[in-house]
Each structure stands twice: as C-alpha cells, then as structure tokens.
Short mmCIF file of C-alpha atoms in Angstrom, two decimals:
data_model
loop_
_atom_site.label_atom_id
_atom_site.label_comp_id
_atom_site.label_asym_id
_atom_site.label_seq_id
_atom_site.Cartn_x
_atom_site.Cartn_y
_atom_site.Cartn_z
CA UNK A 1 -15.87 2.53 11.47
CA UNK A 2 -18.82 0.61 13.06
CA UNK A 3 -21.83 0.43 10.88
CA UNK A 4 -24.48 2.37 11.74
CA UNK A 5 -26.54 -0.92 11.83
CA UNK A 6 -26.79 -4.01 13.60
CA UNK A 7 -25.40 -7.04 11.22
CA UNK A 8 -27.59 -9.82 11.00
CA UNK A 9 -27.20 -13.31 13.38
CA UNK A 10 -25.65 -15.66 11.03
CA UNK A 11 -26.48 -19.32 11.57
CA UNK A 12 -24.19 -20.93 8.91
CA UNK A 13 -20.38 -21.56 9.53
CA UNK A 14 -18.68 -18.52 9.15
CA UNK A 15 -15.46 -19.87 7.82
CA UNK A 16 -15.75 -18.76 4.45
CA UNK A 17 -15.20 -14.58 5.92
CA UNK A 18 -11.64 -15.63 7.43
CA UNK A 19 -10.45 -17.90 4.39
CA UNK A 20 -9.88 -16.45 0.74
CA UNK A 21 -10.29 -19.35 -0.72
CA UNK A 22 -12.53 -21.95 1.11
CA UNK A 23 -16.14 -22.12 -0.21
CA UNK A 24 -16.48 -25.65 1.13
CA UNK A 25 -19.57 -24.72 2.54
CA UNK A 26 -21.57 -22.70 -0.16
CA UNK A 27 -23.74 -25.61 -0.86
CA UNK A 28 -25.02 -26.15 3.00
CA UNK A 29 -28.85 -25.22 3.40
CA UNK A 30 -28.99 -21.36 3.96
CA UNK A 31 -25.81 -19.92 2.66
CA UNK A 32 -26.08 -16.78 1.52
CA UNK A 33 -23.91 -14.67 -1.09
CA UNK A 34 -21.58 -12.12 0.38
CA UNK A 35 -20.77 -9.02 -2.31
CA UNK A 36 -18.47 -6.36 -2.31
CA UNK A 37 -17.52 -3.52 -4.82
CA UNK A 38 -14.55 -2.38 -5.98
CA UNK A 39 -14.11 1.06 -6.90
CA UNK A 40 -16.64 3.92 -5.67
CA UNK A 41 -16.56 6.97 -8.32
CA UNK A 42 -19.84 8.36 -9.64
CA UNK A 43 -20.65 4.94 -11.50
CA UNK A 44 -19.12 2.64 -8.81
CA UNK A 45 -21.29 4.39 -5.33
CA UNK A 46 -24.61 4.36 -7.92
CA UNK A 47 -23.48 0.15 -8.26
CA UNK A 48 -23.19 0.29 -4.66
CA UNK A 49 -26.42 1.81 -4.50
CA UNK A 50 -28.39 -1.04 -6.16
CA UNK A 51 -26.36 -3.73 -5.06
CA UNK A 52 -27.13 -2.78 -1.45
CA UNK A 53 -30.90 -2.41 -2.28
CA UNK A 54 -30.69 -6.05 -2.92
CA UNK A 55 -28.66 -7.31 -0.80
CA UNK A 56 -30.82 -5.60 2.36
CA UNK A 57 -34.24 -7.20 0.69
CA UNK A 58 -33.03 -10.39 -0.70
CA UNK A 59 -32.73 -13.29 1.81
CA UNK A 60 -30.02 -15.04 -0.45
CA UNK A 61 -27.64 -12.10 0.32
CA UNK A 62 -25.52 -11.20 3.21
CA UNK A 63 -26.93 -7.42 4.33
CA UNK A 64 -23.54 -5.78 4.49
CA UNK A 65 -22.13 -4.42 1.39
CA UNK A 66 -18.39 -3.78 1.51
CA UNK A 67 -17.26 -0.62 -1.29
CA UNK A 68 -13.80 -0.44 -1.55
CA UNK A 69 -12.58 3.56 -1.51
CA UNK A 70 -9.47 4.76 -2.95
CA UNK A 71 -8.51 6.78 0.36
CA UNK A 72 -8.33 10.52 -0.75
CA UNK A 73 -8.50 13.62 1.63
CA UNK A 74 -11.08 16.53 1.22
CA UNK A 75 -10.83 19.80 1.61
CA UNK A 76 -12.18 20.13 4.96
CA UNK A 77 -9.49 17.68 5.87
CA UNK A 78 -11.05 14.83 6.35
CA UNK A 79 -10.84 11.08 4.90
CA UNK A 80 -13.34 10.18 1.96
CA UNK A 81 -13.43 6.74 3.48
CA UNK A 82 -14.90 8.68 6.87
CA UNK A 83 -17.10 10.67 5.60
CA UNK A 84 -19.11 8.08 3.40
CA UNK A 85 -19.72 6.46 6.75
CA UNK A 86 -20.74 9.24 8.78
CA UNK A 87 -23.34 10.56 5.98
CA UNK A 88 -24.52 7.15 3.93
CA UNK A 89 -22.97 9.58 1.09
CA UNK A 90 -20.01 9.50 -1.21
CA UNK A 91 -19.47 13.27 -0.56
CA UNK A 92 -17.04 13.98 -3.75
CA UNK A 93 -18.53 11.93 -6.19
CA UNK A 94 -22.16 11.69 -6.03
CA UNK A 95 -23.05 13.76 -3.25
CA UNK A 96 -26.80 14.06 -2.05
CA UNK A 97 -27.42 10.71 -2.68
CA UNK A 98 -28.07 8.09 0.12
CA UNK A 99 -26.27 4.66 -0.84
CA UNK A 100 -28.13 2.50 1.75
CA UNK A 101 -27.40 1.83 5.17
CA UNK A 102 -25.19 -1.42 4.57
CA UNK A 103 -22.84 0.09 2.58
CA UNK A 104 -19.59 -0.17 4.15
CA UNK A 105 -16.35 2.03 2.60
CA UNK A 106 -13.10 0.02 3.18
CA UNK A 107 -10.03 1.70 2.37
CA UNK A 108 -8.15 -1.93 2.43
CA UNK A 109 -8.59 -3.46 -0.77
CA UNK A 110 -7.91 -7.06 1.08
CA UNK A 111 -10.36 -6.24 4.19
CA UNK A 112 -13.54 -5.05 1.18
CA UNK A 113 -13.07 -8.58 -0.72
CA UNK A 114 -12.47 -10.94 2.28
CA UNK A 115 -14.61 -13.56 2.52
CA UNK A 116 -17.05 -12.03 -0.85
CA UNK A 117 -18.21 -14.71 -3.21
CA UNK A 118 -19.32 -12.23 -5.72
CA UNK A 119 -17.06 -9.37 -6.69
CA UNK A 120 -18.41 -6.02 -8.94
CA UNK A 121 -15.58 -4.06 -10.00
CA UNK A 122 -16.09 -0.43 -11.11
CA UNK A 123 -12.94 1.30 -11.54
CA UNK A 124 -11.13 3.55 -14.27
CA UNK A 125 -9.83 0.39 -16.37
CA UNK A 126 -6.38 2.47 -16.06
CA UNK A 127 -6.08 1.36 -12.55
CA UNK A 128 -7.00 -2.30 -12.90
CA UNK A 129 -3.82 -3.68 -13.30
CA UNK A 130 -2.38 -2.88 -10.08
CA UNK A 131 -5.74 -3.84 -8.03
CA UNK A 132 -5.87 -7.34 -9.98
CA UNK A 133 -2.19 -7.82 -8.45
CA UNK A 134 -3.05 -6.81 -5.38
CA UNK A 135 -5.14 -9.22 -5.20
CA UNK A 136 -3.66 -12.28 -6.65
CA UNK A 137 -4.19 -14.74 -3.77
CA UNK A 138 -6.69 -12.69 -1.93
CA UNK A 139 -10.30 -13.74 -3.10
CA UNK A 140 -12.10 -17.20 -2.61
CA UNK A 141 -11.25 -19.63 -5.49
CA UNK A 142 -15.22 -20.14 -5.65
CA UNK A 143 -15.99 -16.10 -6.58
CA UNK A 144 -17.65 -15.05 -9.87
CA UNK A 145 -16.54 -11.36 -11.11
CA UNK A 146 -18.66 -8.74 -12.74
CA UNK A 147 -16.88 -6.50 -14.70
CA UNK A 148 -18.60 -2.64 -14.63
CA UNK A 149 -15.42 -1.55 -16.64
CA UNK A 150 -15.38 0.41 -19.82
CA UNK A 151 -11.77 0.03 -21.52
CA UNK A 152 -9.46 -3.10 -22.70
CA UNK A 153 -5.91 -3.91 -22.25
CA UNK A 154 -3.48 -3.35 -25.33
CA UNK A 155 -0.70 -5.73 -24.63
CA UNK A 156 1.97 -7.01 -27.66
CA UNK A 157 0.68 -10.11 -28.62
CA UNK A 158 -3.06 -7.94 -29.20
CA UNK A 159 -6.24 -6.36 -27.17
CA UNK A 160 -7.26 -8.02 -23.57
CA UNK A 161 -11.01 -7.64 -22.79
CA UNK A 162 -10.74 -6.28 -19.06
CA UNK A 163 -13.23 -9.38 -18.03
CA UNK A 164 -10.66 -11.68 -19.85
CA UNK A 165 -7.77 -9.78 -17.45
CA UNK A 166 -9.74 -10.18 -14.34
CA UNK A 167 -10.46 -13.75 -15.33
CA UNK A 168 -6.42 -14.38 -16.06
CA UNK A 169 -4.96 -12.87 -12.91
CA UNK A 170 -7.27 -14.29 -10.45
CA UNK A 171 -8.28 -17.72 -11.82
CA UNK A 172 -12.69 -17.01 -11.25
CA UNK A 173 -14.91 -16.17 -14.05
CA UNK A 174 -15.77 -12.57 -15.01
CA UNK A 175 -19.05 -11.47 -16.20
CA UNK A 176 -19.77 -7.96 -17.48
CA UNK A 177 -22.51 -5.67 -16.67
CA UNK A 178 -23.17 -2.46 -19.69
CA UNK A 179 -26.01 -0.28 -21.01
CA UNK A 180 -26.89 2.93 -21.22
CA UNK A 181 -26.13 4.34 -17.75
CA UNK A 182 -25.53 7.80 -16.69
CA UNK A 183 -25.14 7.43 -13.10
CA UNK A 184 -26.56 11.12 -12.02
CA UNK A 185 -30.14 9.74 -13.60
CA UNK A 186 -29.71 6.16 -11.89
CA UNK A 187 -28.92 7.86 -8.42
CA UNK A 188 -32.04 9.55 -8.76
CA UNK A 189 -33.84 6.33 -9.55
CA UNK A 190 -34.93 7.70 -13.39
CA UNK A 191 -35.30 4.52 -15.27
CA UNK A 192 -32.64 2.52 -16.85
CA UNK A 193 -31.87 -0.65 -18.20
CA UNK A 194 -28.73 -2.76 -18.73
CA UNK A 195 -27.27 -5.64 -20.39
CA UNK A 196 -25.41 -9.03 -18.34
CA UNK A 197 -22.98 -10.49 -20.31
CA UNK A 198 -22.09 -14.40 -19.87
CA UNK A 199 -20.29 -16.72 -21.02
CA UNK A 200 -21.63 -20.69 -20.45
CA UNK A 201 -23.28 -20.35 -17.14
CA UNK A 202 -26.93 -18.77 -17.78
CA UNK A 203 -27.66 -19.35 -13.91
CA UNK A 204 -24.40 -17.56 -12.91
CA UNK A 205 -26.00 -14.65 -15.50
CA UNK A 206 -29.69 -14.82 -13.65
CA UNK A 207 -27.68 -14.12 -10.19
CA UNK A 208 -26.18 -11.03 -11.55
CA UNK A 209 -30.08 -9.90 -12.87
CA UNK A 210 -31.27 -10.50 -9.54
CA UNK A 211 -28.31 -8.53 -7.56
CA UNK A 212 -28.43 -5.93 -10.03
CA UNK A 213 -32.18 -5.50 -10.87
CA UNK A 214 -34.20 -3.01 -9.23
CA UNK A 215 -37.97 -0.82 -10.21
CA UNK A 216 -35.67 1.51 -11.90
CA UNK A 217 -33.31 -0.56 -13.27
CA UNK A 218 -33.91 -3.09 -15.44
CA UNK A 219 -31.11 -5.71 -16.35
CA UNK A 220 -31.35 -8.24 -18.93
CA UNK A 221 -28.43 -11.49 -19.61
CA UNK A 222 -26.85 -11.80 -23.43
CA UNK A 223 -24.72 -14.24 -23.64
CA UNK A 224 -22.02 -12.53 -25.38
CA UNK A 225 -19.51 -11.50 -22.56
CA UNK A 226 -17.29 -9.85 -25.87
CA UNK A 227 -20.05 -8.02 -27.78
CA UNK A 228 -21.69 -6.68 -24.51
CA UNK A 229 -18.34 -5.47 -23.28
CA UNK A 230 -16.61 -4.48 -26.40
CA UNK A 231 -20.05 -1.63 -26.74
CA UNK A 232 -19.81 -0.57 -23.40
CA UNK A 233 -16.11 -0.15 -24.21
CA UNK A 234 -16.31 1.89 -27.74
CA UNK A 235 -19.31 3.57 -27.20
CA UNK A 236 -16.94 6.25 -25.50
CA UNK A 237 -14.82 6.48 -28.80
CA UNK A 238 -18.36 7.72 -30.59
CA UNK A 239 -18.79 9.95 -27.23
CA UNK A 240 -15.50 11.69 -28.04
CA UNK A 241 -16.33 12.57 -31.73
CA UNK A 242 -20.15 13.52 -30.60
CA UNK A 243 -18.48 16.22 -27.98
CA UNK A 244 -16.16 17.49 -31.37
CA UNK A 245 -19.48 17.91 -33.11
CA UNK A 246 -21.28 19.83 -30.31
CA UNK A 247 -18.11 21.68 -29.80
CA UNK A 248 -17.79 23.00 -33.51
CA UNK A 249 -21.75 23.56 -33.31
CA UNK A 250 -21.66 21.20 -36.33
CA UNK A 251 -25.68 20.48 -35.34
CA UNK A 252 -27.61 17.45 -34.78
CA UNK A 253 -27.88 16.03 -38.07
CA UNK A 254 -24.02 15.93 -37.89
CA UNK A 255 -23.97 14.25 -34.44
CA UNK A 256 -27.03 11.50 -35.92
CA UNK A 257 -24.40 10.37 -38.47
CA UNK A 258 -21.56 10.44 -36.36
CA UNK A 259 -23.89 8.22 -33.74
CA UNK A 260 -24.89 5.82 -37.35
CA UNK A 261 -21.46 5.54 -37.97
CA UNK A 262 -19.29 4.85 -35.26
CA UNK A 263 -22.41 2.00 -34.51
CA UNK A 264 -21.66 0.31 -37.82
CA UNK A 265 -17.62 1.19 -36.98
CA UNK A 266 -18.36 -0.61 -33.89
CA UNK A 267 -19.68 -3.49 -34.83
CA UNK A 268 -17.02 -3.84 -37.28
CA UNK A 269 -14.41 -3.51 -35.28
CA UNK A 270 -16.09 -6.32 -32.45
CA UNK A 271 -16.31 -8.63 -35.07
CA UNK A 272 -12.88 -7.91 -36.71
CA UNK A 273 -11.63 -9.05 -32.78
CA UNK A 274 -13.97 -11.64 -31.94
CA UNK A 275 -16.30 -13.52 -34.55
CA UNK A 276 -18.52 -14.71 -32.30
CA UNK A 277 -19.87 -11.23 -31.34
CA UNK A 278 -23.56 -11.66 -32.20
CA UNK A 279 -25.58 -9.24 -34.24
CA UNK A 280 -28.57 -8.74 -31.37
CA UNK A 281 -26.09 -7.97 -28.95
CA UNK A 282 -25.84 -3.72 -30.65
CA UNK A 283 -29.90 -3.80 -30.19
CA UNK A 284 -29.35 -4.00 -26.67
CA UNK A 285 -28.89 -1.31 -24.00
CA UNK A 286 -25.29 -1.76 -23.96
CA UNK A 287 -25.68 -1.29 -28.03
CA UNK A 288 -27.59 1.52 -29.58
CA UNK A 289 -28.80 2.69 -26.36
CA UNK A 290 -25.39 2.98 -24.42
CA UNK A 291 -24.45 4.93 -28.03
CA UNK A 292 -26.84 7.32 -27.86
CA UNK A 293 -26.89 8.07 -24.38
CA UNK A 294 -23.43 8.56 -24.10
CA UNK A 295 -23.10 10.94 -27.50
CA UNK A 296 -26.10 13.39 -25.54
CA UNK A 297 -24.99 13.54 -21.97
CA UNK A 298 -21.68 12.00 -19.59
CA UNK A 299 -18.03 13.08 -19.20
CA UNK A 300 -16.57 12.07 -22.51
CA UNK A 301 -19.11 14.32 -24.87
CA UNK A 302 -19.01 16.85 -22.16
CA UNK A 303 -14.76 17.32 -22.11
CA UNK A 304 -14.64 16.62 -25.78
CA UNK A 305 -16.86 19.22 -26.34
CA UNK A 306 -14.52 21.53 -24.24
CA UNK A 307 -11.86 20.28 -26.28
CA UNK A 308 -13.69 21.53 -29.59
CA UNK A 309 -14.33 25.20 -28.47
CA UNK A 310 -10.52 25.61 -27.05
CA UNK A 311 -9.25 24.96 -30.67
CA UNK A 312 -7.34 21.66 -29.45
CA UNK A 313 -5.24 24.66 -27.30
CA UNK A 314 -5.71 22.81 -24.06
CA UNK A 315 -5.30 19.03 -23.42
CA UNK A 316 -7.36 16.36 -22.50
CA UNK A 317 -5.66 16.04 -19.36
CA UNK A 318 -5.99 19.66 -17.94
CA UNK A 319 -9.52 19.85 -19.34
CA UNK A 320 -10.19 16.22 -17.35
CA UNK A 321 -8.59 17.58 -14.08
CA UNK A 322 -10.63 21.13 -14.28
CA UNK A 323 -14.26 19.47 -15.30
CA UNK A 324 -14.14 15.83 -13.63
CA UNK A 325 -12.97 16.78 -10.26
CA UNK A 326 -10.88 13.37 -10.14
CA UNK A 327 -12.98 11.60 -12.04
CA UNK A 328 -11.33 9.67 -15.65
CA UNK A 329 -11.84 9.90 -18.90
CA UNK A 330 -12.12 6.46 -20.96
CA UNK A 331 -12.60 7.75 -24.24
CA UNK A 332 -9.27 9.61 -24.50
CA UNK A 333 -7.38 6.50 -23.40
CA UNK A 334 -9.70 3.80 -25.31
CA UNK A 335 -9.18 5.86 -29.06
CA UNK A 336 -5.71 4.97 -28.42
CA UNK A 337 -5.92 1.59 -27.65
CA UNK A 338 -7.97 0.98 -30.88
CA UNK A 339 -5.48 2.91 -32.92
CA UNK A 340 -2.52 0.41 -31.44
CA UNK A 341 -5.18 -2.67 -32.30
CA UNK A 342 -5.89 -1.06 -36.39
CA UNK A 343 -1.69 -0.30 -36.58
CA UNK A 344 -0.57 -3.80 -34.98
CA UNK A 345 -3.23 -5.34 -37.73
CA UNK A 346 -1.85 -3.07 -40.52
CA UNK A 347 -5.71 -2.05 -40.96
CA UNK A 348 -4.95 2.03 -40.48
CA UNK A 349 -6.22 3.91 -42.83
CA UNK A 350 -3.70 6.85 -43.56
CA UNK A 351 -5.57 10.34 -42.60
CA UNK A 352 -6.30 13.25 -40.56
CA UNK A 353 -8.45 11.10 -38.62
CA UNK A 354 -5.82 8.26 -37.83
CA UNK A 355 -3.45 11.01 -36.74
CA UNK A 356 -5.51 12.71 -34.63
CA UNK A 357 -6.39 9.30 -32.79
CA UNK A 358 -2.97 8.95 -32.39
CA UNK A 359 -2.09 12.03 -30.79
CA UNK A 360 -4.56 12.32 -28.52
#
C-alpha cells in the first residue's frame, strides 16, 4: 500500500535499499540510518510508535519505518496488514492508538528488513527461530540488532540468550532493550523508562538511546547485554507466581515477598549462568522496576491470576487464547525453560514447587 506520505528526496546513493549486504557507503557525508521492526503485537506497534517519532524528527534517520506484520485476517474480513495502513492503527492489538504516519506494515519479512541498518525485533521469543532462518542471508552484513524479546533458548548443550541467537544466525551484533514497560501506559505516552544493554560498543549503545528515547520515555545504556536481558526475561517467572497470589487473595504482603524473592532468585540464577552479570544492573528499570511492574499489572499476573481462581481446572493455553486475543504468554513457557536449565545442572530442588514448574 502507498504511504499516506510523500518519502523524502534522498541525495546519497541508494544502493544500500537493493543490496542485503553492501554498507559500502555508510560512512559517505549524509547517510542516514534506515530501521525497521520486526514483530507488531501490543509491545512491538508501541516500539513502532517511538521508533517512528524519531525517525520523522531526527535528521540521522531515514523517515519511513518499515513494521513487519504477521498477516492475520479480522473479523470484518479484512487483512491486519491493510488495515494498519488505512487507519495509522494496529486495529487488534493496540487499537486507538496512532503509530505515526511513517509507519509502514509489511507482511514480507524480506521486503520490512531490506536495505535496514538497524533492526528492533519484538516478537513472542517462541517464534524467533523460524524468522532468524528466514532471514539468514537477508540483512546487510553492516546491521546492529536490538533485541525487545523476553525469553531464552533451551538447547542441549545449555540456555541461549535470544540476543546471543540473533547474533549466531545472522552474523551482526544484538543489543537488548528492557525495563519496566506496559505498553497500554507507553501508548498513551504515561512515563517510562528503560534499560540498553551493550556489549563493547558504548556508541553503538548511545544510537539505540537516541532511536529509542522520547519525553515519555526515558532510556538509559548498561553495559551488561546478559544481566539486562536475563531481568527482562525472568521477571515474567515472578509475574506468574504474583498472579497465583492475587488469585488465592493471598494479599499484598504475600505478593511483596514473592516480588523480594524471586529478585534475589533472579539474581541468583543470572549469576549462576553468567558471572559477569553486574550487581547495578537489578537497580535498573529492567531490574526492580520491570519486577514490580510486571507482578501489579500485564498479561502474565493477569492469566495467572485466572489460573488461581479456576483451581488449576483450566490450562494456560485456553486461558491465553480466551484473555490475550492472540497475544503470548512468556511466563508459562520461560518457568519451563529455567526448570530444564536447574535439572540439566542437577541444581532442582525436589518439591511441590519444582513439580509444578514442570508441569506447567
């Protein structure tokens, strides 16, 4: 579909937006970033959201924003893809909120990344696998990832941050972006702050601030891509037990030790995988804040909850498909990934607790 405004005249070579993997010209006076997202759920059209703010007002960014869409058809009959183009809306997953007018939905996966030297993806970390392969070969050899994903990859020879996976299949470096970020108060521009992970490239990190970084949404760098992502990826664990309290009506001096604990559990469990995790890093938003948030408000408290008052009689995965509306659960999925990380390491610890975990 045609944009529903005029690109800009662009004076540099355009090579770079027909070749996946020529950035020969990045360094010429005036080149300017190109960025596209991957993914566009709740979280991934409220990234879209500030990314496009940016890129529209910042002169070191190309104006259009490509968002890939997983093509689904709504009940009126007509393509998501469509109709976030028609309204400047995702219409099923964050409806009545404008994403900008350079926001672009792709349905083609290789179309939304062609040409993009900076890459946000924001998908259920279930589905990451197959869009990492599908792009093997497809993205500039120059790109830099960010990494808006909450889960990790449980393979046999041990856990695989989802940065580390992005990094692995398509040869560019992956940053991650976490904090404490419900995207229903973000789309309505209540403020918020986040945390930029990095590895060894602090201007690579300050980038990242400035696409990200908005009135109402503060972002500061750590560099500690494993701590920063390894909170943003537990904190739903702690989410899960939270909703069990609220769903048993246990009260809120239950749920402020279950928050106390699972923090400490969580940093003991970052450390137990990577040594290097730093202390400061769980005093940041993607730390205590991210915890806290999470355990009071979003999808995992919310279904767990659900869970609670139903006696465990229904499953996570009816109770996901009635409340989220196609929306994913990471919680559910990430408990079980831990357990397989504790029983690999022969660091279970034989109870109710453990079993539960496991059957999930």
């Amino acid at each position: 579909m045609t944009p529903a405004f005029e690109l800009e005249v662009e004076t540099a070579t355009t090579h770079h937006t027909n070749s996946a993997n020529n950035g020969a010209n990045d360094n010429q006076i005036g080149f300017k970033s190109r960025v596209s997202v991957i993914g566009s759920g709740s979280w991934g059209s409220v990234a879209a959201k500030l990314v496009a703010f940016n890129t529209l007002n910042l002169s070191s960014f190309h104006d259009e924003l490509k968002m890939w869409v997983f093509e689904e058809t709504l009940q009126s009959g007509k393509k998501l893809t469509d109709a976030i183009n028609r309204t400047n809306e995702n219409v099923k997953y964050l409806p009545g909120i404008k994403l900008g007018k350079n926001v672009i939905a792709d349905p083609d996966l290789d179309n939304a990344v062609k040409g993009a030297n900076m890459l946000v993806f924001v998908t259920p970390h279930q589905f990451i696998d197959n869009i990492c392969k599908s792009l093997v070969g497809k993205v500039r050899s120059d790109a830099e990832a960010i990494s808006l994903i909450k889960g990790m990859e449980v393979k046999i020879e041990g856990p695989c941050l989802i940065s580390t996976y992005i990094s692995e299949q398509l040869g560019i470096n992956c940053s991650v972006l976490m904090g404490a970020n419900l995207a229903s108060d973000i789309a309505e521009e209540k403020f918020s702050e986040a945390t930029v992970g990095y590895g060894n490239n602090r201007e690579i990190a300050e980038q990242w601030v400035q696409l990200f970084t908005t009135p109402y949404f503060m972002v500061t760098p750590v560099q500690d891509v494993e701590g920063v992502e390894l909170c943003g990826t537990l904190k739903n664990v702690v989410a899960i037990a939270a909703g069990f309290v609220d769903g048993l009506d246990m009260g809120n001096n239950t749920k402020a030790a279950i928050i106390r604990f699972g923090l400490r559990e969580m940093r003991e469990f970052c450390k137990l995988l990577f040594s290097s995790v730093k202390d400061d890093t769980f005093f940041e938003s993607c730390g205590v804040a991210d915890v806290i948030t999470t355990c009071f408000g979003g999808r995992n408290r919310k279904v767990a909850e659900a869970f609670a008052k139903n006696g465990g009689k229904r499953s996570f995965d009816e109770l996901e498909a009635e409340m989220l509306q196609g929306q994913k659960l990471q919680g559910v999925p990430t408990a079980r990934e831990v357990y397989e990380v504790l029983r690999h390491r022969g660091l279970l610890v034989v109870s109710s607790v453990c079993n539960s975990a496991r059957d999930l």
